[in-house]
CSV table of C-alpha atoms in Angstrom, one decimal:
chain,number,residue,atom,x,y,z
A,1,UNK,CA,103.6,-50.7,4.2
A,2,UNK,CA,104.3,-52.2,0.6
A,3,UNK,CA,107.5,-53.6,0.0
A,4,UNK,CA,110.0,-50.5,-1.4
A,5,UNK,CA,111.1,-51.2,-4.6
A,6,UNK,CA,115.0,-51.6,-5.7
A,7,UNK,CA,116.7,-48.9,-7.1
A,8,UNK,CA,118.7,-50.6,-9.9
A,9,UNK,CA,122.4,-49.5,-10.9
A,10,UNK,CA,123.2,-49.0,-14.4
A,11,UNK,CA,124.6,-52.5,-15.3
A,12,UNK,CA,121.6,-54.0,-14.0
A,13,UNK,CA,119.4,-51.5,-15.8
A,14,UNK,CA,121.2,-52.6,-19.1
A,15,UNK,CA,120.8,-56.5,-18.0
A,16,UNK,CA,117.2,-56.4,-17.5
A,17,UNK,CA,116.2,-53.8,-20.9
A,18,UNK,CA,118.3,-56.5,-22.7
A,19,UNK,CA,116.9,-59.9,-21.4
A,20,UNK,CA,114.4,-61.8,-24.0
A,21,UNK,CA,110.8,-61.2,-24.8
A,22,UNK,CA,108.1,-63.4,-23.7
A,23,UNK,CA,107.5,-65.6,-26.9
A,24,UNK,CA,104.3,-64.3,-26.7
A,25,UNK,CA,105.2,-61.1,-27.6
A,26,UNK,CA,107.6,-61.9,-30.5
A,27,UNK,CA,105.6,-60.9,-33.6
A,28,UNK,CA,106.6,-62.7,-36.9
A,29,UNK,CA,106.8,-61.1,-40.3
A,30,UNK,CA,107.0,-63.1,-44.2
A,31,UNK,CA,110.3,-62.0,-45.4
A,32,UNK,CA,110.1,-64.4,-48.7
A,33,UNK,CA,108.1,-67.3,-50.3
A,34,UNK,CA,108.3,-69.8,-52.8
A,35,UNK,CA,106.3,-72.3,-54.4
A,36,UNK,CA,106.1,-75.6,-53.4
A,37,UNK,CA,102.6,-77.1,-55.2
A,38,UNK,CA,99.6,-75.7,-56.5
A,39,UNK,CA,98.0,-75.8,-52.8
A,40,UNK,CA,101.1,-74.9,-50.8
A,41,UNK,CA,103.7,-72.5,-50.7
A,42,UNK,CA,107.0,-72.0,-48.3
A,43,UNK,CA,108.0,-69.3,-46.7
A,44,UNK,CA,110.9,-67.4,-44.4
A,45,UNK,CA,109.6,-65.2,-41.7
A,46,UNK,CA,111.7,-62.7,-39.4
A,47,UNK,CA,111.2,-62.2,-35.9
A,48,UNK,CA,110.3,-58.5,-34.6
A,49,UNK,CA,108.0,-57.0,-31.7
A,50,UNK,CA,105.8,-54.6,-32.2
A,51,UNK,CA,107.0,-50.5,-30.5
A,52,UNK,CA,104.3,-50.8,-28.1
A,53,UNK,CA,105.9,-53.8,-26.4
A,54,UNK,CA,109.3,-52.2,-26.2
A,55,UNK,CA,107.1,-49.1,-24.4
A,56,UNK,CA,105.8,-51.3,-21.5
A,57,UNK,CA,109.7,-53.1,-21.5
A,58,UNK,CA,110.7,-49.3,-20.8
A,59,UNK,CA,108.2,-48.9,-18.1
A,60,UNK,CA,108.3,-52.3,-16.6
A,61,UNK,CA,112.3,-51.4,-15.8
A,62,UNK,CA,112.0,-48.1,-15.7
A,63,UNK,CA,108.5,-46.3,-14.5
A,64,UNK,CA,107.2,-44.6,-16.2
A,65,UNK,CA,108.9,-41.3,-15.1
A,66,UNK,CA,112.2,-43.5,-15.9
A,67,UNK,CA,112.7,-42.5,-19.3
A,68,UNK,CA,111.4,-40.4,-22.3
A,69,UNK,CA,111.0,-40.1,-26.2
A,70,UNK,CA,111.9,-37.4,-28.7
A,71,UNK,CA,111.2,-36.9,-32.4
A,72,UNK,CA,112.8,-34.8,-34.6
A,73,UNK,CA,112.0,-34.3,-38.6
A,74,UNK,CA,115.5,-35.0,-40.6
A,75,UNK,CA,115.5,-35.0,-44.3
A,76,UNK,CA,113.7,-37.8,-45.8
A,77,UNK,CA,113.0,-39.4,-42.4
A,78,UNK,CA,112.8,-39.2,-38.7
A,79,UNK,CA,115.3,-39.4,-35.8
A,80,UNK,CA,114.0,-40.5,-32.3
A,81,UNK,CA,115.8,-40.1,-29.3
A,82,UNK,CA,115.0,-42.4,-26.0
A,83,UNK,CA,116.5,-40.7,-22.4
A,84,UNK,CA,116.6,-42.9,-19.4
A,85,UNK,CA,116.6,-41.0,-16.5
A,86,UNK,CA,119.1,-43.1,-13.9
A,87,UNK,CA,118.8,-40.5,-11.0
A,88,UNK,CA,117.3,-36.8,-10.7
A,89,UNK,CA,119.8,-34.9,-11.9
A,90,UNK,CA,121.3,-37.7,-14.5
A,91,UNK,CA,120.5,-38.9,-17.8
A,92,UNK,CA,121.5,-40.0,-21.3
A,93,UNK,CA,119.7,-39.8,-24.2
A,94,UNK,CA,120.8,-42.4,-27.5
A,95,UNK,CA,119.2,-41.7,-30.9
A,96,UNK,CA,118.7,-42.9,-34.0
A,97,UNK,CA,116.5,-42.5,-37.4
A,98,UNK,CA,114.6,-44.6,-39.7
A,99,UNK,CA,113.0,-43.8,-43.6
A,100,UNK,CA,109.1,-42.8,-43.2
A,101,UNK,CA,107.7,-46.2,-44.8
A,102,UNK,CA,104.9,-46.4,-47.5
A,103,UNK,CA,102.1,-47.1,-45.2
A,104,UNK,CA,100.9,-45.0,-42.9
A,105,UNK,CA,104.7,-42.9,-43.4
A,106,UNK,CA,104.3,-40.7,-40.3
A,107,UNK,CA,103.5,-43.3,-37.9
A,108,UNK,CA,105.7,-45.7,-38.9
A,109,UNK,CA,108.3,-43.4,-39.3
A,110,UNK,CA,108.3,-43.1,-35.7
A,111,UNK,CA,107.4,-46.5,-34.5
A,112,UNK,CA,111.0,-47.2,-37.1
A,113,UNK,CA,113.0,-44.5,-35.5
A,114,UNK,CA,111.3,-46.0,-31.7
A,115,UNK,CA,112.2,-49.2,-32.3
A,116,UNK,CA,116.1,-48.8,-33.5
A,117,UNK,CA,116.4,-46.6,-30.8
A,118,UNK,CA,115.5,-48.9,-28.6
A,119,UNK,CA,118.2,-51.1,-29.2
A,120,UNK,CA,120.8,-49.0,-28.9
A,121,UNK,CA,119.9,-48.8,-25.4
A,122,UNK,CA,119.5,-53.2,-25.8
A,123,UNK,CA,116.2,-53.7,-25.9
A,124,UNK,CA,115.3,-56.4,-28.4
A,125,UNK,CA,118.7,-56.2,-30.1
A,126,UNK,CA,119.7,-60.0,-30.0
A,127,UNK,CA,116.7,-60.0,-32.3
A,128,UNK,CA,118.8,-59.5,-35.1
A,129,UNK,CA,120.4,-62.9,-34.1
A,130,UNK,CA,117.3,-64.9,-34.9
A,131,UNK,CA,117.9,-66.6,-38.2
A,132,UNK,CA,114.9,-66.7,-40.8
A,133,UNK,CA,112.3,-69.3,-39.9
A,134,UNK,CA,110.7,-71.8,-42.1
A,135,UNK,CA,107.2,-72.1,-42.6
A,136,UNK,CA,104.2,-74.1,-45.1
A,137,UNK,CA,101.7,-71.3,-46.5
A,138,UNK,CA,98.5,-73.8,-46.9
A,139,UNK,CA,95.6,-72.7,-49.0
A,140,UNK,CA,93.0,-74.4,-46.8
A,141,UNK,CA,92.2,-71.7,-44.0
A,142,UNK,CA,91.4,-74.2,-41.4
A,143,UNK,CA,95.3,-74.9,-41.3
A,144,UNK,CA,96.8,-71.4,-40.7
A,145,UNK,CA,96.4,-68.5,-38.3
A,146,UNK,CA,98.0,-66.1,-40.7
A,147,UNK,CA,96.8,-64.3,-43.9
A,148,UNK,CA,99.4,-64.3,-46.7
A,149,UNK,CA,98.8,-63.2,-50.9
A,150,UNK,CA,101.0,-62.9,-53.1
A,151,UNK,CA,101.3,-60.1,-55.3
A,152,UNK,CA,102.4,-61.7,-58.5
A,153,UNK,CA,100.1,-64.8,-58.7
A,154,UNK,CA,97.5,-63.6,-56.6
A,155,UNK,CA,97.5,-67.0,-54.3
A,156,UNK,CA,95.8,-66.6,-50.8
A,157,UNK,CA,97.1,-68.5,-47.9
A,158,UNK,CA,97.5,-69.1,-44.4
A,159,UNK,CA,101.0,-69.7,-42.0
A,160,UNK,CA,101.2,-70.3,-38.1
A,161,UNK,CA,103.9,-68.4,-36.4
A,162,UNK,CA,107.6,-70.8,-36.0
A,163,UNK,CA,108.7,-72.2,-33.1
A,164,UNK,CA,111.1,-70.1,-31.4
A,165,UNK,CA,114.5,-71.5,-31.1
A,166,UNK,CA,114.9,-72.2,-27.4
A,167,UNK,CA,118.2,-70.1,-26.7
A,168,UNK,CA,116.3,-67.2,-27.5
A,169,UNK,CA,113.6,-67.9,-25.3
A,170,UNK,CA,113.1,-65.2,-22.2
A,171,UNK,CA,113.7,-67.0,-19.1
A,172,UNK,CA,112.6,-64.4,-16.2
A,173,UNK,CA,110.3,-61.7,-18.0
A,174,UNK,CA,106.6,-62.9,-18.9
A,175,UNK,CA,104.3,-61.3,-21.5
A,176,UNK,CA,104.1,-57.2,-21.7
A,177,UNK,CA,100.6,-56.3,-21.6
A,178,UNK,CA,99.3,-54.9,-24.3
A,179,UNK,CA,96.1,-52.9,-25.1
A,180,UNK,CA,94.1,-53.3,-28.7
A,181,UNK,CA,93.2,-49.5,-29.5
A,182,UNK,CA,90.7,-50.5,-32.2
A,183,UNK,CA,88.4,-53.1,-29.9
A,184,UNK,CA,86.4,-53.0,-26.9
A,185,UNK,CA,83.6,-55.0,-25.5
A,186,UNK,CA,82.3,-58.4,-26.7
A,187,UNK,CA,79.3,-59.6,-28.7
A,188,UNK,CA,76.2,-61.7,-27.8
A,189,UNK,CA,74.1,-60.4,-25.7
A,190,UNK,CA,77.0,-57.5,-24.5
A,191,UNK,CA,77.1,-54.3,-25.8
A,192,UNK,CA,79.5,-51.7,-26.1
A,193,UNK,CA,81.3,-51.4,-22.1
A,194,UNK,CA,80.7,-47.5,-22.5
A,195,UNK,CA,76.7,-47.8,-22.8
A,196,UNK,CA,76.5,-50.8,-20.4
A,197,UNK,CA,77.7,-48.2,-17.9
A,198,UNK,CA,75.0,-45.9,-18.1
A,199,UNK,CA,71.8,-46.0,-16.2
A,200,UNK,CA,68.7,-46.9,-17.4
A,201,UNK,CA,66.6,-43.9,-16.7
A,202,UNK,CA,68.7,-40.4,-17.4
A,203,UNK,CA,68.0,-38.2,-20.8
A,204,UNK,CA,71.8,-38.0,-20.8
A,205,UNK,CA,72.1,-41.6,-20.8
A,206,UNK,CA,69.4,-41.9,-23.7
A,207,UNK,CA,71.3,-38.9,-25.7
A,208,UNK,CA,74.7,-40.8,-25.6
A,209,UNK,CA,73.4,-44.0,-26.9
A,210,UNK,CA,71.4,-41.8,-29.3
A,211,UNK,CA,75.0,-40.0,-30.2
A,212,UNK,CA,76.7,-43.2,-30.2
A,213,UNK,CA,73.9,-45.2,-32.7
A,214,UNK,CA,74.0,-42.2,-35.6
A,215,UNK,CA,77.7,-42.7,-35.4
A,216,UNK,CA,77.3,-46.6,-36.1
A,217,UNK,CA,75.0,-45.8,-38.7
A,218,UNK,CA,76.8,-43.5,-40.6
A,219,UNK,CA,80.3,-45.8,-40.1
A,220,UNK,CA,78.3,-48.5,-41.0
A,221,UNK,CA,77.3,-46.9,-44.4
A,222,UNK,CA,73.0,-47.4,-43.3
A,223,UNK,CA,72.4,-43.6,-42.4
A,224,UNK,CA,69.1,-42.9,-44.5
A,225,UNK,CA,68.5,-46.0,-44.8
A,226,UNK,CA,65.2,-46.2,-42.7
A,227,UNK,CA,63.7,-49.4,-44.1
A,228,UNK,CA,66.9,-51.2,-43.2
A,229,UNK,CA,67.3,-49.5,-40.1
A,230,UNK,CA,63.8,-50.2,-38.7
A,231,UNK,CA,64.1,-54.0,-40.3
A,232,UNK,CA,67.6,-54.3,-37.9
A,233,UNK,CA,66.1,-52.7,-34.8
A,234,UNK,CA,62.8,-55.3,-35.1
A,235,UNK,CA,65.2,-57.9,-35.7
A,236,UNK,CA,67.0,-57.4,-32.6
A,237,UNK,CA,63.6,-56.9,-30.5
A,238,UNK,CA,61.6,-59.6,-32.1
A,239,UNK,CA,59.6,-59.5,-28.8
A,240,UNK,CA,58.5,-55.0,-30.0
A,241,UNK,CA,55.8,-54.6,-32.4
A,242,UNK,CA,58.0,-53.8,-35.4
A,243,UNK,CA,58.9,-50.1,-35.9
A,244,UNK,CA,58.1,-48.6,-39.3
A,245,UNK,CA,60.3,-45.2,-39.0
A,246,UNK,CA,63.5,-43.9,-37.2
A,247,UNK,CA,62.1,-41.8,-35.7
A,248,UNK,CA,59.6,-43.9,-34.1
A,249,UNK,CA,63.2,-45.3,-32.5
A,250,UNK,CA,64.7,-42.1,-31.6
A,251,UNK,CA,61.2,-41.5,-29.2
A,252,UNK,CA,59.7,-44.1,-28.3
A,253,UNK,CA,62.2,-47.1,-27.8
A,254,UNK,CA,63.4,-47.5,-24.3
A,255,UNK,CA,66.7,-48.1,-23.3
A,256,UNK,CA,66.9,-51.5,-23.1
A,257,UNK,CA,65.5,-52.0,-27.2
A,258,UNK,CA,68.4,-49.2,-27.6
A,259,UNK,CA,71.2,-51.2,-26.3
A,260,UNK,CA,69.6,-55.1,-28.0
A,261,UNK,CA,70.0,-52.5,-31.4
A,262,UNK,CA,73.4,-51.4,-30.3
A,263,UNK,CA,74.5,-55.2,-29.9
A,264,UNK,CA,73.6,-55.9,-33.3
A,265,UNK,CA,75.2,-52.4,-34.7
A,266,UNK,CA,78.6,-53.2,-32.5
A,267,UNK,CA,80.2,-56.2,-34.4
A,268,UNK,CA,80.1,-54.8,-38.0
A,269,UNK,CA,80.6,-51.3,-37.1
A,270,UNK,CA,84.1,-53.3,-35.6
A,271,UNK,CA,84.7,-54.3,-39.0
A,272,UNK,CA,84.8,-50.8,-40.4
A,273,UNK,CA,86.9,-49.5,-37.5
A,274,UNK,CA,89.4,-52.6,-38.6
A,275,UNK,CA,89.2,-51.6,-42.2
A,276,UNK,CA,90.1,-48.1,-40.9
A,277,UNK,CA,93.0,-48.8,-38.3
A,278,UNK,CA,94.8,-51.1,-41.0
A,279,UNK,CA,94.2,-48.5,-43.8
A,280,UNK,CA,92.0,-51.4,-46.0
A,281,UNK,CA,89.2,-50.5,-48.6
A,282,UNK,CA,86.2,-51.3,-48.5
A,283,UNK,CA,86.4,-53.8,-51.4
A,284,UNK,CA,89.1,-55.3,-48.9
A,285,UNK,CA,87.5,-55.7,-45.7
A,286,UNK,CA,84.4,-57.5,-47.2
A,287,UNK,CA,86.6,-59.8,-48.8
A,288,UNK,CA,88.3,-60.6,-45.7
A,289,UNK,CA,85.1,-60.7,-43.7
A,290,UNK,CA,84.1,-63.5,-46.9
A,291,UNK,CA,87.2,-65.5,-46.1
A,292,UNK,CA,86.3,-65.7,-42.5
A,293,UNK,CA,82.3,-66.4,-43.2
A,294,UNK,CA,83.3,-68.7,-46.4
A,295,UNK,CA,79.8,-70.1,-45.7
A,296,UNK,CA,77.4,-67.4,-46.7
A,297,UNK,CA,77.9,-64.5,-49.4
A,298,UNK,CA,79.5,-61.3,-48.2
A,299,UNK,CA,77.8,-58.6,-50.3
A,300,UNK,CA,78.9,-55.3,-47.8
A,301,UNK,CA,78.7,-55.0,-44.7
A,302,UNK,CA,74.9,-55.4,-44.3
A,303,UNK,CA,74.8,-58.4,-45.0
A,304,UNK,CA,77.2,-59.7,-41.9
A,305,UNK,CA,74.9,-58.5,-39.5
A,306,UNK,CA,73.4,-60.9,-36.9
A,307,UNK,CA,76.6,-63.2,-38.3
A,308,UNK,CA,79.7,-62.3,-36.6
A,309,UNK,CA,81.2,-63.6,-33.5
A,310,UNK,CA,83.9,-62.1,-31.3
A,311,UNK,CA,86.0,-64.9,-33.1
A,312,UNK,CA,84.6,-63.7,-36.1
A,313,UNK,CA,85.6,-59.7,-36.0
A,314,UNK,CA,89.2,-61.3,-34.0
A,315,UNK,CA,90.1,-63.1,-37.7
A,316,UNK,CA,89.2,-60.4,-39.6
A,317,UNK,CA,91.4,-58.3,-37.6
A,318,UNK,CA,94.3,-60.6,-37.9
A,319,UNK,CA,93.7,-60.6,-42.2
A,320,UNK,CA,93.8,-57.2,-42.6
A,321,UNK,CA,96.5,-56.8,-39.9
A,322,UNK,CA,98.4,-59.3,-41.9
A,323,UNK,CA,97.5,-57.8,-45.4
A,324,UNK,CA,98.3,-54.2,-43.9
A,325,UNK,CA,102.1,-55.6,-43.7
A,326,UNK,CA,102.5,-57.5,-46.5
A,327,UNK,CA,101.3,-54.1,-48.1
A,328,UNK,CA,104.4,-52.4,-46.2
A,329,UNK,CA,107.2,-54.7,-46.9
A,330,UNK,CA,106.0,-54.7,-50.5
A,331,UNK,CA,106.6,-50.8,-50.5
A,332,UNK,CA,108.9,-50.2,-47.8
């Protein structure tokens, strides 16, 4: 029999919502920047995590069944409500509201209104005792993690995240897990973990790599495009005698020539999910995807085929993740 697990009491229910993030889940945010050269600027950044880590602190003390969120519409803004349940029969519920913000004004409305309610209940409130924290904005991309640009001057740069001070270090609580929504599966020689599931034999299996190819394509921005289609698939089965239609594809390739053509459609119809998820034009997420590949021309996303990495789609991620919040704290 497994160990039973502790029923806390309220006190301790309090104590452990309260107690520090992992620093690995303490997310940093540019607050304000100056300049310091003509390669260099220096910024403050704020310390914040993100609403899905406060989600799993909620389930990691409470279950899952421990507690729920409401959302009402109030004028010009959104009031969310979190209930912990501390038996069957009691509960309390603490709300509070937040503006919808310029980006994505829904969603962050809530995840605004989630968070401060949150900390009524104490979760990431000593937060809000972490003074700003310097950091060097260095033109050179080798010597940052973290895409800045500023709006008046137009200068590109790159930060690492602070040091935490140690007193607000968590002592006892490691790293929420967290899931990326936008990514799956690796590159190389992988494909998409979906298709690598299915057998190698069944129409069924054939139709949903079929399915899932046309929906590359036409994310992509190639559907139609049969010359560069059929140029892609040879190139990813030098060892086939080249293909001169799509449809030549759709029949006669076998499954394995399907899923060498997914490989090479998986890593650059990533970067349009990113540009997607993080609400960036098109214009945008090849000039990120230039930054990262600063040593071949970036044209559109054609041309980064057969030249991303998992590393690769990972930076481009972080830029227009980065981008996607300077964007809001410019607006908000």
């Amino acid at each position: 029999m497994g160990e039973e697990k502790k029923v806390l009491n309220v006190d301790e229910i309090m104590e452990k919502l309260a107690e520090p993030f992992a620093v690995e889940d303490i997310e940093w945010r540019m607050n304000r920047t100056y300049k310091k050269d003509a390669n260099t600027y220096g910024g403050w950044v704020v310390a914040y995590v993100s609403s899905r880590a406060i989600m799993n602190r909620l389930d990691n003390v409470l279950g899952i069944d421990g507690w729920e969120d409401e959302y009402k519409p109030i004028h010009n803004g959104f009031s969310c409500g979190i209930r912990v349940w501390f038996s069957e029969t009691k509960s309390r519920i603490k709300w509070d509201a937040a503006d919808p913000t310029k980006y994505e004004a829904t969603k962050g409305g809530f995840s605004s209104a989630l968070k401060r309610a949150a900390v009524k209940w104490g979760v990431g409130r000593y937060l809000y005792e972490i003074p700003e924290q310097h950091v060097d904005i260095y033109k050179d991309r080798n010597k940052g993690f973290h895409y800045h640009k500023e709006k008046e001057s137009g200068f590109v740069g790159y930060w690492n995240n602070p040091k935490l001070p140690e007193k607000y270090q968590a002592k006892s609580f490691t790293k929420q897990p967290m899931l990326n929504p936008n990514l799956n599966g690796s590159y190389g020689n992988q494909q998409d973990n979906s298709i690598n599931n299915q057998s190698n034999g069944d129409n069924s299996d054939r139709n949903g790599i079929l399915n899932w190819i046309e929906e590359a394509e036409e994310m992509i921005g190639i559907q139609g495009n049969e010359n560069f289609i059929t140029r892609i698939f040879s190139r990813a089965n030098p060892q086939r005698t080249p293909v001169l239609q799509r449809s030549d594809i759709i029949s006669d390739a076998t499954i394995k020539e399907l899923k060498e053509y997914v490989s090479a459609l998986k890593p650059v119809k990533d970067v349009q999910k990113i540009a997607s998820a993080y609400d960036c034009t098109r214009k945008e997420i090849i000039e990120f995807a230039q930054i990262v590949k600063s040593e071949m021309t970036v044209n559109g996303l054609p041309s980064l085929f057969f030249n991303l990495s998992k590393d690769d789609v990972s930076e481009i991620q972080n830029i227009a993740k980065q981008h996607a919040q300077n964007k809001h704290n410019q607006t908000a």
